Coordinates of C-alpha atoms in Angstrom, one line a residue:
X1 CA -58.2 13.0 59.9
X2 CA -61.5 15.3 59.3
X3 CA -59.8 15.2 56.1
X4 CA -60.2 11.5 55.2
X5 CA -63.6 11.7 57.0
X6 CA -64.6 13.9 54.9
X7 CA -63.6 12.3 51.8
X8 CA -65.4 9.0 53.1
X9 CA -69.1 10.6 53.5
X10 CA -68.5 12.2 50.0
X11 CA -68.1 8.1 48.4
X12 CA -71.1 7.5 50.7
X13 CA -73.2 10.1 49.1
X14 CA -72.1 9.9 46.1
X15 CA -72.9 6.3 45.7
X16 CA -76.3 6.2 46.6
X17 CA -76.6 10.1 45.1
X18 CA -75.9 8.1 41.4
X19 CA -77.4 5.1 41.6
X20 CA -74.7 2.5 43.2
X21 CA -75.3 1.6 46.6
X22 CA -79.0 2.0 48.9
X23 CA -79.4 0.9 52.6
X24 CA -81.3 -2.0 52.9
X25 CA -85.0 -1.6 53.6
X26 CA -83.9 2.2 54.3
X27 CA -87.9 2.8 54.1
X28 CA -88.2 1.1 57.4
X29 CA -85.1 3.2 58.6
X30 CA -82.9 0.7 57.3
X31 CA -80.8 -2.5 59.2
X32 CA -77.6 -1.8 60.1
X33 CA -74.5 -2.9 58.3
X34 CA -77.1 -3.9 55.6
X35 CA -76.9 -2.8 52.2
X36 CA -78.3 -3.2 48.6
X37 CA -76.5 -2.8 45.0
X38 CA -78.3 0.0 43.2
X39 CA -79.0 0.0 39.4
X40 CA -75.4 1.0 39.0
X41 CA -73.9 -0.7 41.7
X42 CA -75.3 -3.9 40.5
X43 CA -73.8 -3.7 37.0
X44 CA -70.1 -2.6 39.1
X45 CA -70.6 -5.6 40.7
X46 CA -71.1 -7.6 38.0
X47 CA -68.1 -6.4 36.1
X48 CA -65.4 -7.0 39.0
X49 CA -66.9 -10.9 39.5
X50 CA -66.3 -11.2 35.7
X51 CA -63.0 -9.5 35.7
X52 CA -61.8 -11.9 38.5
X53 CA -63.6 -15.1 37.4
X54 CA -61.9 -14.5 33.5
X55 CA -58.8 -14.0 35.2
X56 CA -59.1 -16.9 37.8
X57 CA -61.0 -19.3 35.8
X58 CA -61.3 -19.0 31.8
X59 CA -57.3 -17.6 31.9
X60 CA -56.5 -20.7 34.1
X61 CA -56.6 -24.1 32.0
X62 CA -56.1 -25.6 35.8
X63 CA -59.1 -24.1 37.6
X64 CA -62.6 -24.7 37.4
X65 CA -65.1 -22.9 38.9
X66 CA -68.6 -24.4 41.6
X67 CA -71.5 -22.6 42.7
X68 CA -72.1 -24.3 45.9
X69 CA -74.9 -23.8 48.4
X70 CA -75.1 -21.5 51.4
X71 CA -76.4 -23.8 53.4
X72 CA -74.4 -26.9 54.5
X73 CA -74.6 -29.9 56.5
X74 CA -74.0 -28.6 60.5
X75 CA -70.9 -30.8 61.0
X76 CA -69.3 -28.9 58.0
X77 CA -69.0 -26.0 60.9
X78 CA -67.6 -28.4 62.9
X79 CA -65.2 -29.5 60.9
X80 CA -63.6 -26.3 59.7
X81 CA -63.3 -24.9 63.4
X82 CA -66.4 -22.3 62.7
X83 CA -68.5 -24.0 65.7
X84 CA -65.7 -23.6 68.2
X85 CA -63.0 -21.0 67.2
X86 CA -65.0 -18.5 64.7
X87 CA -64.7 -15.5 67.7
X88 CA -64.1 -12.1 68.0
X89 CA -62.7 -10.4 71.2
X90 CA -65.7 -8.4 72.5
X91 CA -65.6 -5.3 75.0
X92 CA -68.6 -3.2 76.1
X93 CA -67.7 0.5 76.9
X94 CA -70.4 0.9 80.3
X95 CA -70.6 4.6 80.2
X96 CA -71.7 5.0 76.7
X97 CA -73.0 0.9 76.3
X98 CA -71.5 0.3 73.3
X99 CA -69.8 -2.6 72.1
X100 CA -66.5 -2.7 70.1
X101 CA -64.4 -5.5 69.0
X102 CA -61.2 -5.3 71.5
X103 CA -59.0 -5.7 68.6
X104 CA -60.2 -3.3 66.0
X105 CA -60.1 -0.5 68.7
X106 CA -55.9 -1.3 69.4
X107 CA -55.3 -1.3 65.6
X108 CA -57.7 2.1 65.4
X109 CA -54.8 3.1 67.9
X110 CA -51.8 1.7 65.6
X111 CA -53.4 3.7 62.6
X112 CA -53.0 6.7 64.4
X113 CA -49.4 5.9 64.9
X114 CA -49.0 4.8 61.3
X115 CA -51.1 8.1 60.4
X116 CA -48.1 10.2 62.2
X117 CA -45.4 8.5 60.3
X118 CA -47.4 9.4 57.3
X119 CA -47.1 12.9 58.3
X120 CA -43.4 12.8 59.2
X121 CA -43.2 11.3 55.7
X122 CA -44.9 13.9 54.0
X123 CA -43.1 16.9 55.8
X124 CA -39.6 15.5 54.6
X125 CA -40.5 14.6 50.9
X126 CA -41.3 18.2 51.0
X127 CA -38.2 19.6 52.6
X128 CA -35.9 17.1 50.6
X129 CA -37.9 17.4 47.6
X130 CA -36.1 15.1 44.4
X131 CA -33.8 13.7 46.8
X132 CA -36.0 12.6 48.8
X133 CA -35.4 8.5 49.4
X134 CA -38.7 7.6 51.2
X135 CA -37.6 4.0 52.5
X136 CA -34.3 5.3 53.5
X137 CA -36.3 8.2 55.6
X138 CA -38.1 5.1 57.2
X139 CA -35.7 3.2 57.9
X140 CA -33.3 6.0 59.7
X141 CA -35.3 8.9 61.1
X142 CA -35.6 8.3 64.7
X143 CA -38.8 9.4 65.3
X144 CA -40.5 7.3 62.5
X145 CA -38.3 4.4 63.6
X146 CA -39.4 4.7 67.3
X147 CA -43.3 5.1 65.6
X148 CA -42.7 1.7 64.4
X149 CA -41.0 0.3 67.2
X150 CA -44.2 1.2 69.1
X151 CA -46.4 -0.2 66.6
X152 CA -45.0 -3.5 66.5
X153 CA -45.0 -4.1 69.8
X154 CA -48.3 -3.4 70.4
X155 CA -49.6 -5.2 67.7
X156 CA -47.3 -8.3 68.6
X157 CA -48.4 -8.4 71.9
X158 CA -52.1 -8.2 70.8
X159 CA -51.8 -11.2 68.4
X160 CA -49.8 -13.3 70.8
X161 CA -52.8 -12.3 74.0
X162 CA -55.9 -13.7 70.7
X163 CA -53.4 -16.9 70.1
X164 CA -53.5 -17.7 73.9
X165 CA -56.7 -16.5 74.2
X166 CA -55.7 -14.6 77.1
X167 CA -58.6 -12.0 76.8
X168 CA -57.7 -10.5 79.8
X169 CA -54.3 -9.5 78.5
X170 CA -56.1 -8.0 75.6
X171 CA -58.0 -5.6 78.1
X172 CA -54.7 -4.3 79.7
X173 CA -53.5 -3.7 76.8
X174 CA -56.2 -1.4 76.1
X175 CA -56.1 0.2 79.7
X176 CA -52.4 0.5 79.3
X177 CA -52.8 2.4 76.1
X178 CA -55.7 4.7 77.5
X179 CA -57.9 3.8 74.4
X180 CA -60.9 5.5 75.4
X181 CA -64.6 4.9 73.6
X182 CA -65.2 6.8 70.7
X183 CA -68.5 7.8 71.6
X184 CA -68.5 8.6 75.9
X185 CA -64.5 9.1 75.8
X186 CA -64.0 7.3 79.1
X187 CA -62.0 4.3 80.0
X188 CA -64.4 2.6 81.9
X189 CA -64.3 -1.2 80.7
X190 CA -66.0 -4.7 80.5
X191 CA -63.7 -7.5 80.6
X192 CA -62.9 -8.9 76.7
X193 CA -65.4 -12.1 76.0
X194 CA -65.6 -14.3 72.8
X195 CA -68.6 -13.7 70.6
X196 CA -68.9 -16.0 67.6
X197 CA -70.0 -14.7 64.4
X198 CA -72.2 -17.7 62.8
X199 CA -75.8 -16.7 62.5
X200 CA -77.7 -19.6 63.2
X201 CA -81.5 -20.8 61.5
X202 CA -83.3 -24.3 61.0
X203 CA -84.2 -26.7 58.5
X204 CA -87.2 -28.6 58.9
X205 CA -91.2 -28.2 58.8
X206 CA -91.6 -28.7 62.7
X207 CA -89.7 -27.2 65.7
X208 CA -89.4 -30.7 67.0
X209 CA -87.6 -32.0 64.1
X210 CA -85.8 -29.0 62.8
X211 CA -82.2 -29.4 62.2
X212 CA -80.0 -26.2 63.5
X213 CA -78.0 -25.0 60.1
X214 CA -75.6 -22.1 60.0
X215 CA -75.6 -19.8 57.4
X216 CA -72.2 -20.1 55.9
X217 CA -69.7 -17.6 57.3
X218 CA -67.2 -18.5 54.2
X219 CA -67.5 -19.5 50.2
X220 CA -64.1 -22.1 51.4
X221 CA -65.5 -24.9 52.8
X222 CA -68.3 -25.8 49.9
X223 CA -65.1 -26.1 47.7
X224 CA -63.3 -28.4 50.1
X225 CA -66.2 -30.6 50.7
X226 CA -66.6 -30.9 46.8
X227 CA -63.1 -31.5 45.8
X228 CA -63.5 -35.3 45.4
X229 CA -66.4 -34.5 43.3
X230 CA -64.7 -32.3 40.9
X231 CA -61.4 -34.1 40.7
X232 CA -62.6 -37.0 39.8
X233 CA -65.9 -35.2 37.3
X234 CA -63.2 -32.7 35.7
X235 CA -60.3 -35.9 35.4
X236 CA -58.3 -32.7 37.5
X237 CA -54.2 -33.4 37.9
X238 CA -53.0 -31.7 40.8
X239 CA -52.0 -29.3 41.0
X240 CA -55.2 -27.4 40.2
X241 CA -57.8 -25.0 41.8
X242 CA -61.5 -24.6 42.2
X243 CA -63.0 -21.4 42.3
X244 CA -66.4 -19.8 43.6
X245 CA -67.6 -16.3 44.5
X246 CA -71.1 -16.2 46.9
X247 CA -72.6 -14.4 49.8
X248 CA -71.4 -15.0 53.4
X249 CA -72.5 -14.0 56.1
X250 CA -71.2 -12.6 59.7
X251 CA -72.7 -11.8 62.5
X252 CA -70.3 -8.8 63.4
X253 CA -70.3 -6.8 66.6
X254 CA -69.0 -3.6 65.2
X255 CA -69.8 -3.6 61.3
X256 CA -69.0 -0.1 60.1
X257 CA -67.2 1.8 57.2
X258 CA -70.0 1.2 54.9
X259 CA -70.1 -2.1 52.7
X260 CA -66.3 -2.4 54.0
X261 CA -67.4 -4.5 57.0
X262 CA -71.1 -6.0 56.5
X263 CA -73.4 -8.8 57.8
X264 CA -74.1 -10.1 54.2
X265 CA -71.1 -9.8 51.8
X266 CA -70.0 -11.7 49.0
X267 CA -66.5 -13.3 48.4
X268 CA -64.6 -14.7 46.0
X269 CA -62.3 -17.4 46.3
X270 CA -60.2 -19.9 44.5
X271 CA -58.5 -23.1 46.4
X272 CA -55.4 -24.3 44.7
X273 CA -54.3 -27.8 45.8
X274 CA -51.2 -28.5 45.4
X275 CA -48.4 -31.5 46.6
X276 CA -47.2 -31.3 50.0
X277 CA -43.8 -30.0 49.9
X278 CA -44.5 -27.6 47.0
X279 CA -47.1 -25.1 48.9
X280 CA -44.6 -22.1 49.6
X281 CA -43.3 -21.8 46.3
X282 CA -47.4 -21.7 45.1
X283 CA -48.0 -19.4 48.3
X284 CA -45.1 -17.3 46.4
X285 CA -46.8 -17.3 42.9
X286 CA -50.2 -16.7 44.1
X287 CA -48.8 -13.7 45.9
X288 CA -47.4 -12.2 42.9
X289 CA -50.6 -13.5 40.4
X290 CA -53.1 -11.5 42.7
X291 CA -50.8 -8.3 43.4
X292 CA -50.7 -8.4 39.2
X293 CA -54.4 -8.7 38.7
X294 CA -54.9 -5.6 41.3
X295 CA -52.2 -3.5 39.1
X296 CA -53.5 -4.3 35.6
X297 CA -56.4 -2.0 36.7
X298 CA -54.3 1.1 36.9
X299 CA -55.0 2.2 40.7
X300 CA -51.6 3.2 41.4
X301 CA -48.9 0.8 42.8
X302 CA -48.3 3.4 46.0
X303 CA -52.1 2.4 46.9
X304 CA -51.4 -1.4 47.7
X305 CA -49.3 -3.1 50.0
X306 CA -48.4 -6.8 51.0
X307 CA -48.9 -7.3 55.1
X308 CA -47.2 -10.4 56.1
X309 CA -48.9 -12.1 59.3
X310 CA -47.2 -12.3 62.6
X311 CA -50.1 -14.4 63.9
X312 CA -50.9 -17.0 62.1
X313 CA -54.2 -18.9 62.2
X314 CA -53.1 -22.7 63.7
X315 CA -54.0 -24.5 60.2
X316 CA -51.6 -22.0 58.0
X317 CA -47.9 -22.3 57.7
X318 CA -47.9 -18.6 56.0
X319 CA -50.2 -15.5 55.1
X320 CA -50.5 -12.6 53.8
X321 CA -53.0 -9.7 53.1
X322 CA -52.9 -7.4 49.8
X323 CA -53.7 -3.8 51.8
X324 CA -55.3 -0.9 49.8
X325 CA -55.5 2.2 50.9
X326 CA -58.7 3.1 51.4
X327 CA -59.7 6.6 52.5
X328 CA -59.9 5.4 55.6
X329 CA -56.0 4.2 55.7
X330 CA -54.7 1.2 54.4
X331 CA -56.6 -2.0 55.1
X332 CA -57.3 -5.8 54.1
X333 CA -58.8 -6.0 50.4
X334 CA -57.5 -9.5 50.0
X335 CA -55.8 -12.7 51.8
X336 CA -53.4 -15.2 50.2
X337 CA -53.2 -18.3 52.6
X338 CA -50.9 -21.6 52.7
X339 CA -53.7 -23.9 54.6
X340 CA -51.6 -26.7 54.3
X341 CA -53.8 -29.7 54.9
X342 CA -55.7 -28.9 57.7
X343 CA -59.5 -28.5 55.8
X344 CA -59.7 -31.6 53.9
X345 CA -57.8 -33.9 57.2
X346 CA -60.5 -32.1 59.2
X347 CA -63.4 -33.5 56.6
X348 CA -61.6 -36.6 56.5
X349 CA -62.1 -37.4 60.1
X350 CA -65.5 -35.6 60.7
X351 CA -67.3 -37.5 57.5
X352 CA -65.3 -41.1 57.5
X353 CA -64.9 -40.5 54.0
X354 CA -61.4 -40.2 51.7
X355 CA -60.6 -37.3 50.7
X356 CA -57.2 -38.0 49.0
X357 CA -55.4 -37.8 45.5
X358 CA -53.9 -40.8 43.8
X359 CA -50.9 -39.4 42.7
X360 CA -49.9 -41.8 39.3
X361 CA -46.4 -40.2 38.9
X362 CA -45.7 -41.0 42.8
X363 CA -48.2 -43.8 42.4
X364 CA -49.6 -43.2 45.9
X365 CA -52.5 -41.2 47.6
X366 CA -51.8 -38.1 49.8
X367 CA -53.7 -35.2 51.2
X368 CA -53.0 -32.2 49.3
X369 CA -51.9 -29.0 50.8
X370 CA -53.4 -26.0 49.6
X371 CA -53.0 -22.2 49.0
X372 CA -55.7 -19.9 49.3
X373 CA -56.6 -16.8 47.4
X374 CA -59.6 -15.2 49.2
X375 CA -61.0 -11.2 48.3
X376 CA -64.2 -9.6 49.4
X377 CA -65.8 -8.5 46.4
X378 CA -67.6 -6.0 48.3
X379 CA -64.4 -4.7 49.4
X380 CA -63.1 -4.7 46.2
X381 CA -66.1 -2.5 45.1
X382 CA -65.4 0.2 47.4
X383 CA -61.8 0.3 46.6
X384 CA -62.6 0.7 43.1
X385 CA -65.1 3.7 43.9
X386 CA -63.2 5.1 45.9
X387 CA -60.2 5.4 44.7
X388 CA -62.3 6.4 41.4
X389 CA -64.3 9.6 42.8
X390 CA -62.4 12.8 41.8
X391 CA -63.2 16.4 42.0
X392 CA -61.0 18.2 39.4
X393 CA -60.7 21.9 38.6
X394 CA -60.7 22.7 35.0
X395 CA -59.2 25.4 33.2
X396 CA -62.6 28.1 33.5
X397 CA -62.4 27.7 37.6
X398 CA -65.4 25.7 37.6
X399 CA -65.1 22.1 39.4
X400 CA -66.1 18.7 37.8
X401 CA -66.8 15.7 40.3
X402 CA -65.9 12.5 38.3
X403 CA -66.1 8.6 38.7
X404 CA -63.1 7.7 36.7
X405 CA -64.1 4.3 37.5
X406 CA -61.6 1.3 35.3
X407 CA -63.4 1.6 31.9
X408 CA -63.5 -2.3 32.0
X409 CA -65.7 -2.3 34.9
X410 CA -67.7 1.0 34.2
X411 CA -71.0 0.1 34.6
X412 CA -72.1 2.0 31.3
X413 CA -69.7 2.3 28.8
X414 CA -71.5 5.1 26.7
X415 CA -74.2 7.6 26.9
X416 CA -75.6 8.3 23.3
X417 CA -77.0 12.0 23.6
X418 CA -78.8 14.1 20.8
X419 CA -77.9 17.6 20.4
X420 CA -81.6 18.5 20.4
X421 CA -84.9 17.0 20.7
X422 CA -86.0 17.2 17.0
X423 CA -84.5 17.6 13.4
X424 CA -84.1 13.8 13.5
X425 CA -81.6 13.2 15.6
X426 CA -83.4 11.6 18.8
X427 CA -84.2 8.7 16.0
X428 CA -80.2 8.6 14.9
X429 CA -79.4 8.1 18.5
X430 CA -82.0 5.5 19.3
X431 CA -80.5 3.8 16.2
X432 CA -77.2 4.3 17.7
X433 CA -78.0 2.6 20.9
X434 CA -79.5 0.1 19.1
X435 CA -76.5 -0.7 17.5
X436 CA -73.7 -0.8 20.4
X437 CA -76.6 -2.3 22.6
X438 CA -75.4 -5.9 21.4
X439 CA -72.1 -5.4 22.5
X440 CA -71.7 -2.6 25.5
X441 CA -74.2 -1.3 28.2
X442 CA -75.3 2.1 26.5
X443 CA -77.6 4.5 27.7
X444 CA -79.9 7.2 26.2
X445 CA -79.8 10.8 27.3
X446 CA -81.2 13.7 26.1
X447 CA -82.8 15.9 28.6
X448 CA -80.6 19.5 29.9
X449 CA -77.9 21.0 28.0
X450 CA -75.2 18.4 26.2
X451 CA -72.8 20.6 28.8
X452 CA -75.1 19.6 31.5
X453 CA -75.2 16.1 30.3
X454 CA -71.6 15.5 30.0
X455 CA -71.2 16.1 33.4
X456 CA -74.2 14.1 35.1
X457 CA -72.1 11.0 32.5
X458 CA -68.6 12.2 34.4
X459 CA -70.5 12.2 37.8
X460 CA -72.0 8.6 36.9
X461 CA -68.9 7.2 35.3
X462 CA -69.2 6.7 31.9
X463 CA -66.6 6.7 29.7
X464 CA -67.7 7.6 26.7
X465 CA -70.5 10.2 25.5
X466 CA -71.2 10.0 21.8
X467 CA -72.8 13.4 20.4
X468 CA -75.2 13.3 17.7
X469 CA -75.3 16.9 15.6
X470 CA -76.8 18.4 12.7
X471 CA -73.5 17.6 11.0
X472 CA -74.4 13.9 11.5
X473 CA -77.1 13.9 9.2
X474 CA -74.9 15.2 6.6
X475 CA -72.0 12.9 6.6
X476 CA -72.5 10.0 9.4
X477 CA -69.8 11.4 12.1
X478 CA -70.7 11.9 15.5
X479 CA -68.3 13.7 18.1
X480 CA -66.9 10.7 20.6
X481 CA -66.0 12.6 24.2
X482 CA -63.4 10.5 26.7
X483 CA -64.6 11.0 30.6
X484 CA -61.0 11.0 31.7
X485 CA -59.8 13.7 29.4
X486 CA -62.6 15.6 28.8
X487 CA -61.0 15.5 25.0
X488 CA -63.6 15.1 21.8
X489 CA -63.1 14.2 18.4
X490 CA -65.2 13.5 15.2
X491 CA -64.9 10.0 14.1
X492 CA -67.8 8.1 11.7
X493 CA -70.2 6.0 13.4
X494 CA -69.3 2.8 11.9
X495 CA -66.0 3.2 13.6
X496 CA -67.8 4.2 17.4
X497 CA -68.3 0.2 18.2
X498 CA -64.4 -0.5 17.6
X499 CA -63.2 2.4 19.5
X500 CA -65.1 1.2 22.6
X501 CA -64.2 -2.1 22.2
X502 CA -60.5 -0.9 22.2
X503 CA -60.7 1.0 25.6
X504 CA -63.6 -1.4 27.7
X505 CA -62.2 -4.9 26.2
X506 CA -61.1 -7.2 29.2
X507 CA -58.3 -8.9 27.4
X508 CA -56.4 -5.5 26.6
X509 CA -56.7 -5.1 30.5
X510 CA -56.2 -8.4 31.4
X511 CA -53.0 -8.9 28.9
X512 CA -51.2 -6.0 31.4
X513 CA -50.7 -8.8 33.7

């Protein structure tokens, strides 16, 4: 476990070490759970909302994209459920006074289980070696099937105690399991309460006449509340989808594990809307679209898994998360939901308005259905990092810490770097920049060793470093150096632009799907 702690505060470091991720306001000693997008992080960012809204909207001839607001008309909340059911289970520990969400600590328990199994699993592949048939070990040793067993049930029995909302089930459970608090490591209790997670704020000039607004805790229901609006605008045949990413924002008890779990994040969501009748079959292919999209960046299938729910919220009729493994286990990076018709009825009713589709092949109106594809870009940023941040030991001993971030989503795709600081070639390289700056993110570099160079680029992530010698002056090559590799090669400039564009184009990662 110190292991994959470890590995964590070396992303945490790492990131704001190199430019990708600051804690807000961290002059003021920062705000918890708060966090800005460095100079780097920002362009990340940038990157993975275009690689999702290409895939999701310009791929798509039947999805459009909104921007809507973040702040929405107060009965929008009530609508949706937000005002009355948007709760987590809280429990204070009263030795240490801290407060945890009762349901995070029991699956912090189940992890530990599923971290054992993990261990069991490693022990045999090593024993059995080749031969080693991992789902048939799962499936048939009896001390990884009893690991399950004991997983399930727990995890059952908490989803069925949140359904009921018997809270007080949810506390025995914990007392039964001896979870004790992280930070006093007793077992002394509060009862479990419900805490909602809306922050609230006003509109209006006076106190008198202010109106209480929410800030939205979802991107979902702007595109509900608009889908009249941009069936009838876009002439849309069902079925079709909108899409929109934007901040949210959560008031959360326990927000930890970095930009994982934050008060402000940003989402991005598409709503397909579909005929009733047809939604599993759309639940099915949206399921396999997204788990597609994760692959075609080349993260390794073993790192993602589908987690069907056993609890299911009361508007859904089927969901299910794409897990990643993240170095702190394998957790929720995205969720695909059947909604059925449960958001626009609910708008329906609240507003008095229609919200309906005049279906001309059935030649009548109904109330779609629709299946949701929901990811937390944030999320989807640390995955990406994450999973990217290597520390490799080369041939000569000596150790290289790399970002061998996606070159689609790098947020430089080359460093242009002079072999010295005179004999012309600063002025060839500025011209080279000049050049690729029309098409790629580049970046200048000339100060330290190239050797030294090379690695702050590898530490950074950028995939290419392009070298300009004495030799370039003679015939216009420059030597072109791959991150990943570590491999270099002469090539001319004219040809530097089209080798990029080969490696960093979206639609050469994009066509993988």
């Amino acid at each position: 476990m110190a292991n994959k702690e470890d590995i964590f505060k070396k992303v945490i470091s790492h990131a704001k070490e190199y430019g990708y991720v600051f804690q807000s306001s961290e002059i003021y000693d920062g705000l918890s759970a708060v966090y800005d997008y460095a100079q780097n992080g920002a362009e990340l960012k940038k990157n993975i909302r275009e690689y999702w809204w290409r895939a999701m909207v310009q791929l798509n001839k039947n999805i459009v994209g909104i921007d809507a607001a973040i702040f929405m008309h107060p009965t929008t909340w009530k609508a949706s459920g937000h005002v009355d059911a948007f709760n987590d289970p809280l429990i204070d520990n009263k030795d240490s006074k801290k407060r945890y969400r009762a349901d995070v600590l029991v699956e912090d328990y189940t992890a530990k289980i599923e971290a054992k199994i993990e261990k069991e699993v490693k022990k045999a592949a090593k024993r059995f070696g080749d031969a080693f048939d991992k789902s048939q070990f799962l499936a048939t040793n009896g001390r990884v099937v009893e690991y399950q067993k004991k997983i399930n049930t727990i995890l059952k029995r908490l989803g069925s105690s949140l359904e009921k909302e018997d809270l007080a089930d949810v506390k025995a459970l914990i007392e039964e399991l001896g979870i004790v608090c992280p930070v006093s490591g007793s077992k002394n209790w509060t009862d479990v309460k419900q805490f909602n997670l809306m922050f609230g704020t006003k509109l209006g000039a006076s106190a008198d006449s202010a109106m209480d607004l929410y800030l939205r805790p979802e991107t979902a229901q702007g595109i509900f509340v608009n889908f009249l609006n941009v069936q009838k605008t876009g002439r849309m045949k069902i079925p079709f989808g909108i899409a929109q990413t934007g901040k949210a924002f959560r008031n959360e008890i326990v927000a930890r594990q970095f930009i994982f779990r934050m008060r402000e994040f940003e989402q991005m969501e598409m709503q397909f809307f579909v005929k009733p009748g047809s939604q599993k079959e759309w639940y099915e292919a949206w399921k396999e679209n997204r788990m597609k999209w994760h692959l075609s960046l080349g993260m390794g299938e073993e790192n993602y898994r589908f987690h069907d729910h056993e609890k299911l919220a009361h508007y859904a009729d089927a969901a299910a998360d794409i897990e990643f493994r993240f170095p702190f286990g394998f957790k929720e990076l995205e969720g695909i939901h059947s909604r059925t018709d449960f958001d626009l009825s609910a708008h329906e009713e609240h507003s008095g308005k229609k919200l309906q589709y005049f279906d001309h092949e059935e030649n009548k109106n109904y109330v779609p259905y629709v299946v949701e594809t929901s990811i937390g870009l944030d999320r989807m940023f640390l995955a990406v990092f994450s999973h990217s941040l290597k520390e490799e030991v080369l041939e000569n001993n000596t150790t290289r810490t790399v970002l061998k971030l996606p070159a689609v989503l790098a947020p430089t795709k080359a460093a242009v770097l002079p072999l010295v600081k005179k004999d012309g070639l600063p002025e060839i390289a500025h011209q080279i920049v000049d050049d690729l700056k029309w098409d790629f993110n580049v970046t200048y570099d000339e100060k330290d060793a190239v050797g030294r160079r090379y690695r702050r680029q590898d530490a950074v992530g950028t995939p290419f470093c392009i070298t300009v010698d004495h030799q370039t002056k003679e015939d216009n090559t420059v030597t072109i150096r791959h991150r990943d590799t570590m491999e270099q090669r002469r090539v001319p400039i004219a040809e530097v632009n089209e080798l990029i564009a080969k490696e960093v184009d979206m639609k050469s990662w994009l066509g993988k799907m």
